[in-house]
Structures are given as structure tokens and as C-alpha cells.
Coordinates of C-alpha atoms in Angstrom, one line a residue:
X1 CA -26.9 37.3 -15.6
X2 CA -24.5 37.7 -18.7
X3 CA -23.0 34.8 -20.3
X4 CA -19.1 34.0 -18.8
X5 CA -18.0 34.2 -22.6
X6 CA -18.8 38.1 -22.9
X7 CA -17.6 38.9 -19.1
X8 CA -14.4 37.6 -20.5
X9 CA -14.8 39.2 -23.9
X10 CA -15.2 42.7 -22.7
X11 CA -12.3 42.3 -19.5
X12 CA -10.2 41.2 -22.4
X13 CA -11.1 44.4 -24.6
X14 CA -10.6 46.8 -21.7
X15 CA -6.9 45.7 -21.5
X16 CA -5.8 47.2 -25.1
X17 CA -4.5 50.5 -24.8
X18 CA -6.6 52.3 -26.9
X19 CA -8.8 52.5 -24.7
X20 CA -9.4 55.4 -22.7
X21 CA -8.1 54.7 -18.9
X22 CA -10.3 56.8 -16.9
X23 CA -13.7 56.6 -18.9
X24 CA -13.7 53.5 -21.3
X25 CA -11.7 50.8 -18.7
X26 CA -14.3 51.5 -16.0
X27 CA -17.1 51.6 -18.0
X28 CA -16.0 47.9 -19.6
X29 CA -15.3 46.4 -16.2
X30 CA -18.7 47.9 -14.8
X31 CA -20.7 45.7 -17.7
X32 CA -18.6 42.4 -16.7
X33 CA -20.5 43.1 -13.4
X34 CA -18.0 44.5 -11.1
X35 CA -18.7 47.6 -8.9
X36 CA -16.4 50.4 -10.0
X37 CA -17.0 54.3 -8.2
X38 CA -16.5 57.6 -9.0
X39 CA -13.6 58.9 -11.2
X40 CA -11.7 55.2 -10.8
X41 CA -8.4 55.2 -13.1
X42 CA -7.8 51.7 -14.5
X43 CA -4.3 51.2 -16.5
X44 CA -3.1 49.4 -19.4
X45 CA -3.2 45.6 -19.4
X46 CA -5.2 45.3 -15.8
X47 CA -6.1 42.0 -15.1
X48 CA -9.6 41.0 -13.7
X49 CA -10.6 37.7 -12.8
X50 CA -13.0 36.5 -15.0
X51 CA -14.4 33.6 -12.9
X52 CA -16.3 36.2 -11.0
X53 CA -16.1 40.0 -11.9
X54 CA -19.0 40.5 -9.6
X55 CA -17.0 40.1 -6.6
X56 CA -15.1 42.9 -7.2
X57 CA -15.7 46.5 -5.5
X58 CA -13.6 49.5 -6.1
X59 CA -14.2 53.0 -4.6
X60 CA -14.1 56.5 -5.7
X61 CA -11.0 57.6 -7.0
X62 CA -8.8 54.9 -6.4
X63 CA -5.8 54.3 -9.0
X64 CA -4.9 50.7 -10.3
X65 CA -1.6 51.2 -12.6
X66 CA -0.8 49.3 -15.3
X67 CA -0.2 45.6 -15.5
X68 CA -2.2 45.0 -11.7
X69 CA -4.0 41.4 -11.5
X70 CA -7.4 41.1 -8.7
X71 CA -8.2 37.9 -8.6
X72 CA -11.2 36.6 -7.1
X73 CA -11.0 33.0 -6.5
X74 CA -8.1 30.4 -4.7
X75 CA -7.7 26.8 -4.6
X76 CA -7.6 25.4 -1.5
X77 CA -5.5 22.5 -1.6
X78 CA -6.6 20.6 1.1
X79 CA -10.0 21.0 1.0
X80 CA -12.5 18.1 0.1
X81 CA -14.5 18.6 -3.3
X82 CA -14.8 22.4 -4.2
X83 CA -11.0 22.9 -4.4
X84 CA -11.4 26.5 -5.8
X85 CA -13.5 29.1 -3.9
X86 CA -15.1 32.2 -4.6
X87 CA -14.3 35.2 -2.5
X88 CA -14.5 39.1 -2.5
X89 CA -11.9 41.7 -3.5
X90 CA -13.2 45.3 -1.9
X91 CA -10.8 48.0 -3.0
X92 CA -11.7 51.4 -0.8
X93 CA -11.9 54.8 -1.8
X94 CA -8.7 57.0 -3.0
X95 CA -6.2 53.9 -2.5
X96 CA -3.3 53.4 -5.4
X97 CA -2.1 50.0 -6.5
X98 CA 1.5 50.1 -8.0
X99 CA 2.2 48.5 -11.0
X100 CA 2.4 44.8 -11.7
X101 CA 0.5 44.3 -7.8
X102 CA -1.5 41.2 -7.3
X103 CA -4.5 41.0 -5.4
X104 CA -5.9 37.4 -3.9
X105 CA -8.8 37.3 -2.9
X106 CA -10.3 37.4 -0.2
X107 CA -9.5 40.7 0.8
X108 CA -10.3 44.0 2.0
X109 CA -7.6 47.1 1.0
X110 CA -8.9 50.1 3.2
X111 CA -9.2 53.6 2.1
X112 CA -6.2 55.9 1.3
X113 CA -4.1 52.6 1.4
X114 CA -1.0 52.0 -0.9
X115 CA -0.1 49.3 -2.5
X116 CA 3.6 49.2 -3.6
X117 CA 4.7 47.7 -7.4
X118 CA 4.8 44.6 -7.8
X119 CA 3.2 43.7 -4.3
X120 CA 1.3 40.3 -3.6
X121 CA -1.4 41.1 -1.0
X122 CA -2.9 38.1 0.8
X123 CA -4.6 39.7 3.9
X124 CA -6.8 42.8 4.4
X125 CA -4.9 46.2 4.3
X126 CA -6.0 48.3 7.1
X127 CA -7.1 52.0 6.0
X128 CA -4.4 54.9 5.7
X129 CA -1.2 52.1 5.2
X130 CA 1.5 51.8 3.0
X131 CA 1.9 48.0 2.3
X132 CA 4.5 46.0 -0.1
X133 CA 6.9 43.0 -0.7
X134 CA 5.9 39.4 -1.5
X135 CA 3.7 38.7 0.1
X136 CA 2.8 42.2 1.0
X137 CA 3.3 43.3 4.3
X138 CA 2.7 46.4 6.4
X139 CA 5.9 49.6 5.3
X140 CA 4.0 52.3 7.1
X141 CA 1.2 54.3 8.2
X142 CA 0.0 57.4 6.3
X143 CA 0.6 60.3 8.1
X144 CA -0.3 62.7 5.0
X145 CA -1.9 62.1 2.3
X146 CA 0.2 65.0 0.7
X147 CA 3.1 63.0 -0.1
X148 CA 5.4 66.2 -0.2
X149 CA 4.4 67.2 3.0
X150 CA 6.8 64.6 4.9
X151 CA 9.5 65.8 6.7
X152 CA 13.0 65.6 6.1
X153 CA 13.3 62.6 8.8
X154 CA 10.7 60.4 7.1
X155 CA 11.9 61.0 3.3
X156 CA 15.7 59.8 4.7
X157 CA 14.1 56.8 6.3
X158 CA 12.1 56.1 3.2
X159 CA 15.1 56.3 1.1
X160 CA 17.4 54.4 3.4
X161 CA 15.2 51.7 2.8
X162 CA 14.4 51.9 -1.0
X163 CA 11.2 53.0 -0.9
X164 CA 11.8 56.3 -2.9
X165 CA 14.1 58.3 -4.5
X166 CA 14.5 62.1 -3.1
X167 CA 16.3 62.9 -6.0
X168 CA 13.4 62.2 -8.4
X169 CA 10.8 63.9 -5.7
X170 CA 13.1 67.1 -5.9
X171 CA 12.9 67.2 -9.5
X172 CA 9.2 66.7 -9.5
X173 CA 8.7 70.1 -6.9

């Protein structure tokens, strides 16, 4: 088992942004001892629990943006002698994490979920769901995963309630 001092020395080195996001991140937080997949793109200034990096798991493809915090232990206040407790932060395939999202553990985030900016997610986030807010909550269910494949009823909803900006999507087709 490494030492805690280098878990915390490499999690702290795969924050700076010179290095590479989609090879040299995932590649740091994989020595720490957490389970990264396939083609995983990890932002600038991610934050990984250092307490236990093992007891992370993220799948294939998934995106965690910039600024994000997993963390994978709690205090439990009142609790008799262990205060603080261990638990597991599993991160499915092909889900995206918003910027400046925190994850508590323990929880489960199912595949092709999304998790909004700056999103606090206490409980487990069923697969295919669009969750956000503090603390997170479910938005909506993912009908396509091609985001410009919604129709015209669903993109008014969305931005009736905030959640995106047609004017931007137009600009981006």
C-alpha cells in the first residue's frame, strides 16, 4: 500500500494545469489508487479525497470539468467513536459532472447521468438522469443522449427553467 504522503503528493500534482487532462490527470489519480476507465477526461483543479483515493471508481468515458470535489469520507455527528467514515464514490460510464460539482460519498452516479455545475449530490443518481441544485436533486430523465436531438417542446421547458440557453445551442449548430 503507498504511503498517504505520496497519494496526496501526486492528487495535488494532477491539479496544475499543465498537465494533460485526458492522459496525465488519469494516469496520476490511477497511482493514488483510484479506478479510473477508458478515455476518462479529468479537468483543471479536480479535487480527490485524499483520505481514501481507493474508494473511488470512474467508468469509461465519463467527463469531470474543472474545479469538481469527490469526496470519500463524512463525519457522522452523532455517532459514538469513529466520527468520520469511509465510504465509496462509483462514477458510471459516459456520465458528465459540471463544473465546481461536489460529490459525498457514499454514492453511486449511474451511467449516462448528468451532473449540473455546481451540484452537491448526496444520494445515488439513477442511470440516464439529469440531476442538480444544492443538494442535488432529480431535473430530468435522458431521453437522448444526443442533446440536439430534443424537440422544440423540451428545449422551451429547459429554458423556461434556466437550464439552458437556446440561443447559445443555435450558435453551436
Amino acid at each position: 500500500m503507498m504511503p498517504r504522503f505520496f497519494k496526496r503528493l501526486l492528487l495535488s500534482i494532477q491539479e496544475c494545469s499543465l498537465i494533460h487532462s485526458k492522459h496525465g490527470r488519469p494516469g496520476l489519480v490511477r497511482l493514488a489508487g483510484a479506478r479510473i476507465g477508458r478515455n476518462v477526461h479529468i479537468g483543471e483543479g479536480v479535487i480527490f479525497d485524499t483520505m481514501y483515493p481507493e474508494n473511488i471508481t470512474i467508468g469509461d468515458y465519463s467527463t469531470i470539468t474543472m474545479r469538481c470535489t469527490i469526496l470519500t469520507h463524512y463525519y457522522k455527528p452523532n455517532s459514538k467513536g469513529k466520527r468520520f467514515v469511509a465510504g465509496r464514490v462509483t462514477i458510471g460510464k459516459r456520465v458528465f459532472m459540471g463544473c465546481h460539482s461536489v460529490i459525498c460519498a457514499p454514492v453511486s452516479i449511474g451511467d449516462d447521468a448528468v451532473i449540473a455545475s455546481g451540484a452537491v449530490v448526496t444520494k445515488n443518481v439513477p442511470p440516464g438522469e439529469i440531476w442538480g441544485g444544492v443538494p442535488a436533486k432529480f431535473i430530468a430523465k435522458r431521453t437522448s443522449f444526443d442533446t440536439w436531438a430534443m424537440n422544440a417542446a423540451e428545449i422551451k421547458k429547459l429554458e423556461n427553467e434556466n437550464i439552458v440557453n437556446t440561443d447559445l445551442a443555435k450558435q453551436e449548430r
